[in-house]
Every structure is written in C-alpha cells, then in structure tokens.
Amino acid sequence: MIKSEIKSLVNLNELKMYVNGEWTDARERNTFSVINPSTGQVIAHVPNGGRYETQQAIEAAEQAFKSWSTLTANERAKYLLKLRDLMHEYKDQLAKIMSLEMGKPFTESQAEVIFAASYLEWFAEEGRRIYGETIPASASNKRLMVIRQPIGVVAAITPWNFPLAMMTRKIGPAMAAGCTGIVKPAKQSPISAIAFGKLVEMAGVPRGVVNVVTGKSGPISDEIFENPVVRKISFTGSTEVGKLLVTKSASQLKRLSLELGGHAPFIVFEDADLEAAAIGAVASKFRNTGQTCVSANRIYVQRSVIEKFSEIFVKKVKALKIGNSINPNVQVGPLVSHDSLEKVEEHVNDALTKGAHILCGGKRVEGELAGGLFYEPTVLAEVNTDMLITNEETFGPVAPIIPFDTEEEVIQRANHSEYGLAAYFYTQNISRSVRVSEALEFGIIGMNDSIPTVAQAPFGGMKESGVGREGGHQGLDEYLEDKYISMGIEIK
C-alpha cells in the first residue's frame, strides 16, 4: 500500500538523479542502499553520483542562470508558489517517503512538508522586495546607487534529519534571488530530494535551475568546492564537517552559510508555569526522536521546583508512544543509524557511572521493535557537568535534568559551551525574561516557546554553531551581491 502510493510520485525501484531537466543514473550505474531504520530493511537503491555528475549539474545550472536571473521577481515567484502548492498536494506521499527513509514519525513528517512549503511561499513574496538604494552624492555631477544582483550558481548540502525543510530553506531563497543550483542530499534521506526534483519538474521550472545529485559526500563535495562556477554554498550538518568546509572554501573564497551543531539549554525558573514548561520540554527534546540541532540537550531546573517539574515531565515522557515511524499514532521513532544508537547508549552509560540515575527509559527497545534502531525515551536525574551528556550533543531521546540555584549561575552554565544555536527558558517574570534573553549567547531564543522556528524569522547560531542566517529577509541576503554604481552626469 505504501509503496504503491509513493510510486505515483517516485518509483522506488527506478530512482534517478535530476540533472538539467532529465532523469539520469550515475555514469558507472553505481548505487547505494537506503535502509528503513524502523525495520532494518532496504527500501531502495539510489544512484551513487560523483564528480562527473556534479560537474554536469553545475554546468546545467550555469547555463540556466543566464535566463533565470533575468526573469522578473513576479515570474520567479509563480514557480515557487506552484512548488508550494504541489508540496501541499503531495503532502502524505512526501511524508511517507521521509518516514520510511530516515525514521521520522509520520505525523511529524506531514508537519515538515507544510513547514518546508512555507519557505517557498515566504521567499516567493520576499523576492519581490529585493530593494536597492540611492545614496546622496558628494558632488553635483554624480549620482550614486546600489543594486542587488543574484550571486550566481549555488550549492545546497542538506542534512538527513529535516530533508525537505532544509532543502526549501536553502533553494527557496536562491531561486527567489535569481540563482540556480545543485542540491546534494544526505545519504540517509536522498529519496525526499529526488521527490522534490519530481515536483520541480511538475511545476515546469526551467531545466537546470534546480539539479539533484545523490551519492557519497566526498567526490560531490570536492567538485562543488573546487569548481569556480559555484559561487556560494549552504551547508547544514556537524560543526566538525563545517570547519573542514571552511578550509576547503578558502582557495576560492566562496561564500558560505553554515548551520552547524547545537547543545541547547532549556531553563525552567521557579516562577514558571511548570505544566507548560514540561509540555515544551517534551516537544523540544523528543521531536524527531531527539535528532534535531535545536533539541533541548541540557534541562536546567531551579532547585526549589525540580522535584515537581520532574514528576510532571516524567509522566508525559512515559506517555509517549514509540514504534514504527510509518504508524500515524507513533510519537517517537527509531534513531537513524547504528552509530547514533551507540552514541546514545554511550552518553547514558557514562552518566550512570558518574552518579546520574534513571527516572524512566534507559535502554534499547526490545520485543517486536528489536529489529529497528529504537531507544526508550529516557529521563536522567542528578546530572552534573562532568558527564558527556552535558558537554556533547546527544542527538537522541535522552533528557538530562540538572539543578541550579540562581539566575546568574544558570546563565553562566548555559553559555559555557562552544555552541550557540538555540536556547529556551520558561518564566512568568517580565524583567527576568528581558535579562535572560539578552544574556544568553545563542542565535535563537525560545521564551516560553519550545518551537520558535518559522519561515519569516532568521535561523542561525553564534560561536561554533554556524555562520549566516536562513529564513526571514536575512535568508535572502545570503544569495545576493550588493553592487555600487557611481554615475557621472553632465550638469547644465
């Protein structure tokens, strides 16, 4: 049933890359397997492209740029809005693809499709507002102006955990600005990108404007970073890889946007609405099975309310339904890989050996789900700063609760990290809300809000969590060049 429904959008038995408006295999006809983490079964074989296929895609984008960049903003917006409509129309099929290939619970996958479409809508409209400016001249025979032009061919390297939303958050503003480009999806979730390529074709987007190349990161990345035609690269992934890409970009000074790792603090003050805080903590921590860069990784609770909060929180965590991600009633799915599962186990075991104790969960799921990569939603108490879990991003369904006493103390502890992507806090004190918002060294602050990300607001981090912003009008700026023109005129 699932495969037949998906087949109307993409054929899982004949998956191809989308290059220059055509569907193509890798030149050597090599493929790689996509594994369903809920079952451990192979669901598809995807073309394993490399430098040659990437070069073809870049050349196609370069040719398409000549005409795409000269379209009016309104003309480009029509294509983006058509893509948005198609994403809504094929919402369930796209969601099923996502659930099968990377294990996101089906209802969350449906929500991601709508979220992804919102970026296309936002940038379709924002592209109409690419304004230049005039500058007062210092001489009467001059006129000074600034115009804004698309940067050129771009590359979007997308992660597996939000395979559609991260794609549209990059390719949406690129298209709206007048850029063309190439999408390189993660090896765990390439089918979502191929399905998006199908929608690009259905929307009638001119050939070469959007190209999808699947395969191992090394050869594709090498061509992207060494090919001088590519002017800008947007990458979402780990801080470790991000640093390597900065080095690779140096020889040509390519413009980079990097959305990297996070280690988000979630602070619950004694004056907070504890019920609301617990609901927010569950939503942040266990969304996508804890596999988000803005997931609550360190839950700091003021000592006077820690017992009460823990009781409420644990009750809600125990109520979460874990199971095969394609089941619409499931709230917690599998981890994406064996490495991810082993990392979760390592963090929990390390915490236990250093004095933490388990309030719920704490082991792999057994029984009928034993064939998949499932770990129980887990809450740890008596967590301290010596543990791996308070210093490294877990990327899994484990919530450590850490006590604190004062506002000054928790701000210092929250900021004591090389990461600075997202932070959350719950309070009903307006003065405290201002102080804490200003003091936290993070690019995104959720104040009494555990899911603050929206298309119309900038998304990005401080410190080692990245460079640049996606979403909002700032996301469009990343794909534009400011050109200053000084015009000499004849004065009569």
PDB file of C-alpha atoms in Angstrom, residues 5-267:
ATOM      1  CA  GLU A   5       1.088   5.325  -3.153  1.00  0.00           C
ATOM      2  CA  ILE A   6       4.657   6.598  -3.277  1.00  0.00           C
ATOM      3  CA  LYS A   7       5.143   5.218  -6.770  1.00  0.00           C
ATOM      4  CA  SER A   8       2.775   7.797  -8.210  1.00  0.00           C
ATOM      5  CA  LEU A   9       5.339  10.438  -7.251  1.00  0.00           C
ATOM      6  CA  VAL A  10       8.579   8.456  -7.443  1.00  0.00           C
ATOM      7  CA  ASN A  11       9.212   4.837  -8.365  1.00  0.00           C
ATOM      8  CA  LEU A  12      11.252   3.288  -5.555  1.00  0.00           C
ATOM      9  CA  ASN A  13      12.522   0.660  -7.992  1.00  0.00           C
ATOM     10  CA  GLU A  14      13.818   3.194 -10.531  1.00  0.00           C
ATOM     11  CA  LEU A  15      15.240   6.155  -8.635  1.00  0.00           C
ATOM     12  CA  LYS A  16      17.370   8.554 -10.642  1.00  0.00           C
ATOM     13  CA  MET A  17      19.120  11.891 -10.240  1.00  0.00           C
ATOM     14  CA  TYR A  18      17.613  15.055 -11.708  1.00  0.00           C
ATOM     15  CA  VAL A  19      20.141  16.954 -13.836  1.00  0.00           C
ATOM     16  CA  ASN A  20      19.368  19.599 -16.459  1.00  0.00           C
ATOM     17  CA  GLY A  21      15.700  18.663 -16.502  1.00  0.00           C
ATOM     18  CA  GLU A  22      16.393  14.987 -17.151  1.00  0.00           C
ATOM     19  CA  TRP A  23      16.385  11.841 -15.002  1.00  0.00           C
ATOM     20  CA  THR A  24      19.714  10.075 -15.077  1.00  0.00           C
ATOM     21  CA  ASP A  25      21.704   7.261 -13.493  1.00  0.00           C
ATOM     22  CA  ALA A  26      25.244   7.607 -12.234  1.00  0.00           C
ATOM     23  CA  ARG A  27      27.694   7.303 -15.138  1.00  0.00           C
ATOM     24  CA  GLU A  28      29.038   3.995 -13.799  1.00  0.00           C
ATOM     25  CA  ARG A  29      25.483   2.940 -12.828  1.00  0.00           C
ATOM     26  CA  ASN A  30      26.647   2.527  -9.222  1.00  0.00           C
ATOM     27  CA  THR A  31      24.056   2.710  -6.454  1.00  0.00           C
ATOM     28  CA  PHE A  32      23.846   2.741  -2.683  1.00  0.00           C
ATOM     29  CA  SER A  33      21.162   1.329  -0.391  1.00  0.00           C
ATOM     30  CA  VAL A  34      18.671   3.285   1.689  1.00  0.00           C
ATOM     31  CA  ILE A  35      17.725   1.498   4.913  1.00  0.00           C
ATOM     32  CA  ASN A  36      14.467   1.875   6.827  1.00  0.00           C
ATOM     33  CA  PRO A  37      15.669   2.405  10.428  1.00  0.00           C
ATOM     34  CA  SER A  38      12.355   1.137  11.810  1.00  0.00           C
ATOM     35  CA  THR A  39      12.849  -2.314  10.300  1.00  0.00           C
ATOM     36  CA  GLY A  40      16.447  -2.552   9.105  1.00  0.00           C
ATOM     37  CA  GLN A  41      15.213  -3.409   5.611  1.00  0.00           C
ATOM     38  CA  VAL A  42      16.461  -1.944   2.337  1.00  0.00           C
ATOM     39  CA  ILE A  43      13.727   0.169   0.765  1.00  0.00           C
ATOM     40  CA  ALA A  44      15.525   1.467  -2.326  1.00  0.00           C
ATOM     41  CA  HIS A  45      18.757   1.746  -4.274  1.00  0.00           C
ATOM     42  CA  VAL A  46      19.805   5.268  -5.244  1.00  0.00           C
ATOM     43  CA  PRO A  47      22.324   6.439  -7.875  1.00  0.00           C
ATOM     44  CA  ASN A  48      25.801   6.936  -6.417  1.00  0.00           C
ATOM     45  CA  GLY A  49      26.886  10.019  -8.293  1.00  0.00           C
ATOM     46  CA  GLY A  50      30.303  11.617  -8.061  1.00  0.00           C
ATOM     47  CA  ARG A  51      32.421  14.371  -9.565  1.00  0.00           C
ATOM     48  CA  TYR A  52      31.295  13.805 -13.140  1.00  0.00           C
ATOM     49  CA  GLU A  53      27.576  14.018 -12.342  1.00  0.00           C
ATOM     50  CA  THR A  54      28.185  17.035 -10.114  1.00  0.00           C
ATOM     51  CA  GLN A  55      30.088  18.784 -12.875  1.00  0.00           C
ATOM     52  CA  GLN A  56      27.205  18.125 -15.275  1.00  0.00           C
ATOM     53  CA  ALA A  57      24.759  19.608 -12.780  1.00  0.00           C
ATOM     54  CA  ILE A  58      26.923  22.691 -12.237  1.00  0.00           C
ATOM     55  CA  GLU A  59      27.221  23.252 -15.992  1.00  0.00           C
ATOM     56  CA  ALA A  60      23.435  22.949 -16.331  1.00  0.00           C
ATOM     57  CA  ALA A  61      22.928  25.469 -13.529  1.00  0.00           C
ATOM     58  CA  GLU A  62      25.416  27.856 -15.142  1.00  0.00           C
ATOM     59  CA  GLN A  63      23.534  27.755 -18.437  1.00  0.00           C
ATOM     60  CA  ALA A  64      20.169  28.170 -16.722  1.00  0.00           C
ATOM     61  CA  PHE A  65      21.398  31.154 -14.718  1.00  0.00           C
ATOM     62  CA  LYS A  66      21.636  33.304 -17.829  1.00  0.00           C
ATOM     63  CA  SER A  67      17.878  33.265 -18.362  1.00  0.00           C
ATOM     64  CA  TRP A  68      16.592  32.559 -14.836  1.00  0.00           C
ATOM     65  CA  SER A  69      18.369  35.591 -13.386  1.00  0.00           C
ATOM     66  CA  THR A  70      16.734  37.880 -15.952  1.00  0.00           C
ATOM     67  CA  LEU A  71      13.170  36.831 -15.077  1.00  0.00           C
ATOM     68  CA  THR A  72      11.178  39.295 -13.035  1.00  0.00           C
ATOM     69  CA  ALA A  73      10.635  38.625  -9.358  1.00  0.00           C
ATOM     70  CA  ASN A  74       6.969  38.010 -10.111  1.00  0.00           C
ATOM     71  CA  GLU A  75       7.807  35.372 -12.713  1.00  0.00           C
ATOM     72  CA  ARG A  76      10.135  33.529 -10.344  1.00  0.00           C
ATOM     73  CA  ALA A  77       7.546  33.784  -7.569  1.00  0.00           C
ATOM     74  CA  LYS A  78       4.977  31.964  -9.708  1.00  0.00           C
ATOM     75  CA  TYR A  79       7.240  28.930  -9.941  1.00  0.00           C
ATOM     76  CA  LEU A  80       7.899  28.947  -6.188  1.00  0.00           C
ATOM     77  CA  LEU A  81       4.208  29.188  -5.393  1.00  0.00           C
ATOM     78  CA  LYS A  82       3.458  26.348  -7.805  1.00  0.00           C
ATOM     79  CA  LEU A  83       6.046  24.263  -5.949  1.00  0.00           C
ATOM     80  CA  ARG A  84       4.385  25.183  -2.671  1.00  0.00           C
ATOM     81  CA  ASP A  85       1.016  24.036  -3.989  1.00  0.00           C
ATOM     82  CA  LEU A  86       2.454  20.736  -5.174  1.00  0.00           C
ATOM     83  CA  MET A  87       4.042  20.088  -1.788  1.00  0.00           C
ATOM     84  CA  HIS A  88       0.646  20.539  -0.170  1.00  0.00           C
ATOM     85  CA  GLU A  89      -0.979  18.297  -2.780  1.00  0.00           C
ATOM     86  CA  TYR A  90       1.562  15.500  -2.267  1.00  0.00           C
ATOM     87  CA  LYS A  91       1.933  16.025   1.480  1.00  0.00           C
ATOM     88  CA  ASP A  92       1.117  12.469   2.522  1.00  0.00           C
ATOM     89  CA  GLN A  93       3.325  10.855  -0.097  1.00  0.00           C
ATOM     90  CA  LEU A  94       6.259  13.082   0.803  1.00  0.00           C
ATOM     91  CA  ALA A  95       5.687  12.348   4.493  1.00  0.00           C
ATOM     92  CA  LYS A  96       5.695   8.593   3.889  1.00  0.00           C
ATOM     93  CA  ILE A  97       8.944   8.817   1.959  1.00  0.00           C
ATOM     94  CA  MET A  98      10.508  10.721   4.834  1.00  0.00           C
ATOM     95  CA  SER A  99       9.248   8.292   7.458  1.00  0.00           C
ATOM     96  CA  LEU A 100      10.500   5.286   5.531  1.00  0.00           C
ATOM     97  CA  GLU A 101      13.979   6.546   4.729  1.00  0.00           C
ATOM     98  CA  MET A 102      15.033   8.312   7.946  1.00  0.00           C
ATOM     99  CA  GLY A 103      12.502   7.256  10.581  1.00  0.00           C
ATOM    100  CA  LYS A 104      10.669  10.480  11.359  1.00  0.00           C
ATOM    101  CA  PRO A 105       7.216   9.784  12.849  1.00  0.00           C
ATOM    102  CA  PHE A 106       4.593  10.137  10.128  1.00  0.00           C
ATOM    103  CA  THR A 107       2.622  12.983  11.707  1.00  0.00           C
ATOM    104  CA  GLU A 108       5.856  14.923  12.235  1.00  0.00           C
ATOM    105  CA  SER A 109       6.771  14.241   8.615  1.00  0.00           C
ATOM    106  CA  GLN A 110       3.444  15.677   7.481  1.00  0.00           C
ATOM    107  CA  ALA A 111       4.150  18.781   9.545  1.00  0.00           C
ATOM    108  CA  GLU A 112       7.599  19.084   7.996  1.00  0.00           C
ATOM    109  CA  VAL A 113       6.149  19.070   4.485  1.00  0.00           C
ATOM    110  CA  ILE A 114       3.902  22.017   5.386  1.00  0.00           C
ATOM    111  CA  PHE A 115       6.834  23.731   7.111  1.00  0.00           C
ATOM    112  CA  ALA A 116       9.023  23.188   4.038  1.00  0.00           C
ATOM    113  CA  ALA A 117       6.330  24.636   1.779  1.00  0.00           C
ATOM    114  CA  SER A 118       6.133  27.745   3.976  1.00  0.00           C
ATOM    115  CA  TYR A 119       9.699  28.661   2.984  1.00  0.00           C
ATOM    116  CA  LEU A 120       8.763  28.554  -0.686  1.00  0.00           C
ATOM    117  CA  GLU A 121       5.810  30.839  -0.019  1.00  0.00           C
ATOM    118  CA  TRP A 122       7.796  33.243   2.151  1.00  0.00           C
ATOM    119  CA  PHE A 123      10.661  33.647  -0.307  1.00  0.00           C
ATOM    120  CA  ALA A 124       8.320  33.896  -3.295  1.00  0.00           C
ATOM    121  CA  GLU A 125       6.928  37.026  -1.666  1.00  0.00           C
ATOM    122  CA  GLU A 126      10.222  38.255  -0.210  1.00  0.00           C
ATOM    123  CA  GLY A 127      11.850  38.039  -3.624  1.00  0.00           C
ATOM    124  CA  ARG A 128       9.541  40.854  -4.760  1.00  0.00           C
ATOM    125  CA  ARG A 129      11.199  43.100  -2.156  1.00  0.00           C
ATOM    126  CA  ILE A 130      14.826  42.971  -3.272  1.00  0.00           C
ATOM    127  CA  TYR A 131      15.278  46.707  -2.985  1.00  0.00           C
ATOM    128  CA  GLY A 132      18.318  48.745  -3.966  1.00  0.00           C
ATOM    129  CA  GLU A 133      19.086  52.250  -2.715  1.00  0.00           C
ATOM    130  CA  THR A 134      20.272  55.667  -3.761  1.00  0.00           C
ATOM    131  CA  ILE A 135      22.981  57.474  -1.833  1.00  0.00           C
ATOM    132  CA  PRO A 136      23.420  61.256  -1.541  1.00  0.00           C
ATOM    133  CA  ALA A 137      26.417  62.185  -3.686  1.00  0.00           C
ATOM    134  CA  SER A 138      29.242  64.429  -2.565  1.00  0.00           C
ATOM    135  CA  ALA A 139      29.407  66.163  -5.945  1.00  0.00           C
ATOM    136  CA  SER A 140      26.621  67.650  -8.056  1.00  0.00           C
ATOM    137  CA  ASN A 141      27.765  65.820 -11.183  1.00  0.00           C
ATOM    138  CA  LYS A 142      27.434  62.356  -9.655  1.00  0.00           C
ATOM    139  CA  ARG A 143      24.593  60.001  -8.844  1.00  0.00           C
ATOM    140  CA  LEU A 144      25.255  57.075  -6.501  1.00  0.00           C
ATOM    141  CA  MET A 145      23.199  53.917  -6.281  1.00  0.00           C
ATOM    142  CA  VAL A 146      23.339  50.324  -5.049  1.00  0.00           C
ATOM    143  CA  ILE A 147      21.680  47.487  -6.929  1.00  0.00           C
ATOM    144  CA  ARG A 148      21.322  43.916  -5.706  1.00  0.00           C
ATOM    145  CA  GLN A 149      22.010  41.003  -8.027  1.00  0.00           C
ATOM    146  CA  PRO A 150      21.964  37.201  -7.641  1.00  0.00           C
ATOM    147  CA  ILE A 151      25.331  35.748  -6.681  1.00  0.00           C
ATOM    148  CA  GLY A 152      25.228  33.025  -9.339  1.00  0.00           C
ATOM    149  CA  VAL A 153      25.332  29.236  -9.151  1.00  0.00           C
ATOM    150  CA  VAL A 154      24.880  27.889  -5.620  1.00  0.00           C
ATOM    151  CA  ALA A 155      25.058  24.518  -3.904  1.00  0.00           C
ATOM    152  CA  ALA A 156      22.830  23.288  -1.073  1.00  0.00           C
ATOM    153  CA  ILE A 157      24.215  20.446   1.049  1.00  0.00           C
ATOM    154  CA  THR A 158      21.315  19.244   3.171  1.00  0.00           C
ATOM    155  CA  PRO A 159      21.042  17.039   6.291  1.00  0.00           C
ATOM    156  CA  TRP A 160      19.036  13.872   6.826  1.00  0.00           C
ATOM    157  CA  ASN A 161      17.025  14.977   9.863  1.00  0.00           C
ATOM    158  CA  PHE A 162      14.925  17.613   8.039  1.00  0.00           C
ATOM    159  CA  PRO A 163      15.381  16.517   4.417  1.00  0.00           C
ATOM    160  CA  LEU A 164      12.660  18.705   2.886  1.00  0.00           C
ATOM    161  CA  ALA A 165      12.590  21.755   5.152  1.00  0.00           C
ATOM    162  CA  MET A 166      16.346  22.275   4.968  1.00  0.00           C
ATOM    163  CA  MET A 167      16.191  21.942   1.191  1.00  0.00           C
ATOM    164  CA  THR A 168      13.489  24.556   0.675  1.00  0.00           C
ATOM    165  CA  ARG A 169      15.093  26.836   3.288  1.00  0.00           C
ATOM    166  CA  LYS A 170      18.157  26.925   1.022  1.00  0.00           C
ATOM    167  CA  ILE A 171      16.862  26.512  -2.515  1.00  0.00           C
ATOM    168  CA  GLY A 172      13.789  28.738  -1.948  1.00  0.00           C
ATOM    169  CA  PRO A 173      15.724  31.967  -1.351  1.00  0.00           C
ATOM    170  CA  ALA A 174      18.266  31.007  -4.007  1.00  0.00           C
ATOM    171  CA  MET A 175      15.545  30.698  -6.642  1.00  0.00           C
ATOM    172  CA  ALA A 176      13.801  33.855  -5.459  1.00  0.00           C
ATOM    173  CA  ALA A 177      17.054  35.830  -5.698  1.00  0.00           C
ATOM    174  CA  GLY A 178      17.633  34.644  -9.263  1.00  0.00           C
ATOM    175  CA  CYS A 179      20.247  31.975  -8.512  1.00  0.00           C
ATOM    176  CA  THR A 180      20.370  28.464  -9.915  1.00  0.00           C
ATOM    177  CA  GLY A 181      21.994  25.484  -8.302  1.00  0.00           C
ATOM    178  CA  ILE A 182      22.550  21.961  -7.170  1.00  0.00           C
ATOM    179  CA  VAL A 183      21.113  20.056  -4.215  1.00  0.00           C
ATOM    180  CA  LYS A 184      23.195  17.358  -2.564  1.00  0.00           C
ATOM    181  CA  PRO A 185      21.062  15.441  -0.008  1.00  0.00           C
ATOM    182  CA  ALA A 186      22.381  13.289   2.834  1.00  0.00           C
ATOM    183  CA  LYS A 187      22.884   9.603   2.038  1.00  0.00           C
ATOM    184  CA  GLN A 188      20.274   8.626   4.668  1.00  0.00           C
ATOM    185  CA  SER A 189      17.480  10.647   3.047  1.00  0.00           C
ATOM    186  CA  PRO A 190      18.057  11.017  -0.699  1.00  0.00           C
ATOM    187  CA  ILE A 191      14.571   9.938  -1.792  1.00  0.00           C
ATOM    188  CA  SER A 192      12.985  13.097  -0.374  1.00  0.00           C
ATOM    189  CA  ALA A 193      15.325  15.169  -2.564  1.00  0.00           C
ATOM    190  CA  ILE A 194      14.512  13.062  -5.627  1.00  0.00           C
ATOM    191  CA  ALA A 195      10.797  13.532  -4.904  1.00  0.00           C
ATOM    192  CA  PHE A 196      11.376  17.280  -4.673  1.00  0.00           C
ATOM    193  CA  GLY A 197      13.094  17.120  -8.050  1.00  0.00           C
ATOM    194  CA  LYS A 198       9.950  15.482  -9.396  1.00  0.00           C
ATOM    195  CA  LEU A 199       7.880  18.390  -8.073  1.00  0.00           C
ATOM    196  CA  VAL A 200      10.320  20.836  -9.690  1.00  0.00           C
ATOM    197  CA  GLU A 201       9.687  19.064 -12.994  1.00  0.00           C
ATOM    198  CA  MET A 202       5.910  19.056 -12.456  1.00  0.00           C
ATOM    199  CA  ALA A 203       5.961  22.779 -11.650  1.00  0.00           C
ATOM    200  CA  GLY A 204       7.568  23.491 -15.023  1.00  0.00           C
ATOM    201  CA  VAL A 205      10.682  25.081 -13.534  1.00  0.00           C
ATOM    202  CA  PRO A 206      13.104  25.649 -16.445  1.00  0.00           C
ATOM    203  CA  ARG A 207      15.706  22.936 -16.891  1.00  0.00           C
ATOM    204  CA  GLY A 208      18.942  23.412 -14.997  1.00  0.00           C
ATOM    205  CA  VAL A 209      17.549  25.789 -12.396  1.00  0.00           C
ATOM    206  CA  VAL A 210      17.379  23.030  -9.757  1.00  0.00           C
ATOM    207  CA  ASN A 211      19.508  19.891 -10.010  1.00  0.00           C
ATOM    208  CA  VAL A 212      19.592  16.945  -7.584  1.00  0.00           C
ATOM    209  CA  VAL A 213      22.746  14.825  -7.319  1.00  0.00           C
ATOM    210  CA  THR A 214      22.840  11.858  -4.938  1.00  0.00           C
ATOM    211  CA  GLY A 215      25.903   9.970  -3.764  1.00  0.00           C
ATOM    212  CA  LYS A 216      28.764   9.903  -1.291  1.00  0.00           C
ATOM    213  CA  SER A 217      29.751  13.265   0.136  1.00  0.00           C
ATOM    214  CA  GLY A 218      33.469  13.227  -0.690  1.00  0.00           C
ATOM    215  CA  PRO A 219      33.555  13.345  -4.515  1.00  0.00           C
ATOM    216  CA  ILE A 220      30.462  15.564  -4.800  1.00  0.00           C
ATOM    217  CA  SER A 221      31.762  17.989  -2.186  1.00  0.00           C
ATOM    218  CA  ASP A 222      35.185  18.122  -3.832  1.00  0.00           C
ATOM    219  CA  GLU A 223      33.673  19.159  -7.161  1.00  0.00           C
ATOM    220  CA  ILE A 224      31.386  21.727  -5.541  1.00  0.00           C
ATOM    221  CA  PHE A 225      34.248  23.377  -3.646  1.00  0.00           C
ATOM    222  CA  GLU A 226      36.826  23.194  -6.436  1.00  0.00           C
ATOM    223  CA  ASN A 227      34.603  24.254  -9.346  1.00  0.00           C
ATOM    224  CA  PRO A 228      34.896  28.046  -9.755  1.00  0.00           C
ATOM    225  CA  VAL A 229      31.396  28.275 -11.235  1.00  0.00           C
ATOM    226  CA  VAL A 230      29.883  27.643  -7.788  1.00  0.00           C
ATOM    227  CA  ARG A 231      29.846  30.997  -6.001  1.00  0.00           C
ATOM    228  CA  LYS A 232      28.001  30.152  -2.789  1.00  0.00           C
ATOM    229  CA  ILE A 233      27.431  27.047  -0.649  1.00  0.00           C
ATOM    230  CA  SER A 234      24.873  26.483   2.094  1.00  0.00           C
ATOM    231  CA  PHE A 235      25.566  23.567   4.423  1.00  0.00           C
ATOM    232  CA  THR A 236      23.700  22.117   7.380  1.00  0.00           C
ATOM    233  CA  GLY A 237      25.493  19.487   9.430  1.00  0.00           C
ATOM    234  CA  SER A 238      28.040  18.955  12.166  1.00  0.00           C
ATOM    235  CA  THR A 239      30.464  21.596  13.407  1.00  0.00           C
ATOM    236  CA  GLU A 240      33.339  19.230  12.677  1.00  0.00           C
ATOM    237  CA  VAL A 241      32.429  18.971   8.995  1.00  0.00           C
ATOM    238  CA  GLY A 242      31.616  22.693   8.849  1.00  0.00           C
ATOM    239  CA  LYS A 243      35.159  23.568   9.879  1.00  0.00           C
ATOM    240  CA  LEU A 244      36.550  21.349   7.132  1.00  0.00           C
ATOM    241  CA  LEU A 245      34.341  23.084   4.585  1.00  0.00           C
ATOM    242  CA  VAL A 246      35.618  26.500   5.670  1.00  0.00           C
ATOM    243  CA  THR A 247      39.128  25.285   4.883  1.00  0.00           C
ATOM    244  CA  LYS A 248      38.025  23.838   1.527  1.00  0.00           C
ATOM    245  CA  SER A 249      36.358  27.115   0.554  1.00  0.00           C
ATOM    246  CA  ALA A 250      39.412  29.245   1.274  1.00  0.00           C
ATOM    247  CA  SER A 251      41.206  28.771  -2.052  1.00  0.00           C
ATOM    248  CA  GLN A 252      38.368  30.462  -3.963  1.00  0.00           C
ATOM    249  CA  LEU A 253      36.865  32.492  -1.105  1.00  0.00           C
ATOM    250  CA  LYS A 254      33.440  31.002  -1.789  1.00  0.00           C
ATOM    251  CA  ARG A 255      30.628  32.475   0.247  1.00  0.00           C
ATOM    252  CA  LEU A 256      29.412  30.059   2.926  1.00  0.00           C
ATOM    253  CA  SER A 257      26.319  29.697   5.068  1.00  0.00           C
ATOM    254  CA  LEU A 258      26.862  27.137   7.814  1.00  0.00           C
ATOM    255  CA  GLU A 259      24.168  25.848  10.171  1.00  0.00           C
ATOM    256  CA  LEU A 260      26.075  23.561  12.487  1.00  0.00           C
ATOM    257  CA  GLY A 261      25.786  21.732  15.790  1.00  0.00           C
ATOM    258  CA  GLY A 262      23.923  22.769  18.910  1.00  0.00           C
ATOM    259  CA  HIS A 263      23.716  21.941  22.596  1.00  0.00           C
ATOM    260  CA  ALA A 264      20.605  23.818  23.634  1.00  0.00           C
ATOM    261  CA  PRO A 265      19.932  24.670  27.282  1.00  0.00           C
ATOM    262  CA  PHE A 266      16.311  24.536  28.450  1.00  0.00           C
ATOM    263  CA  ILE A 267      15.887  26.562  31.655  1.00  0.00           C
TER     264      ILE A 267
END
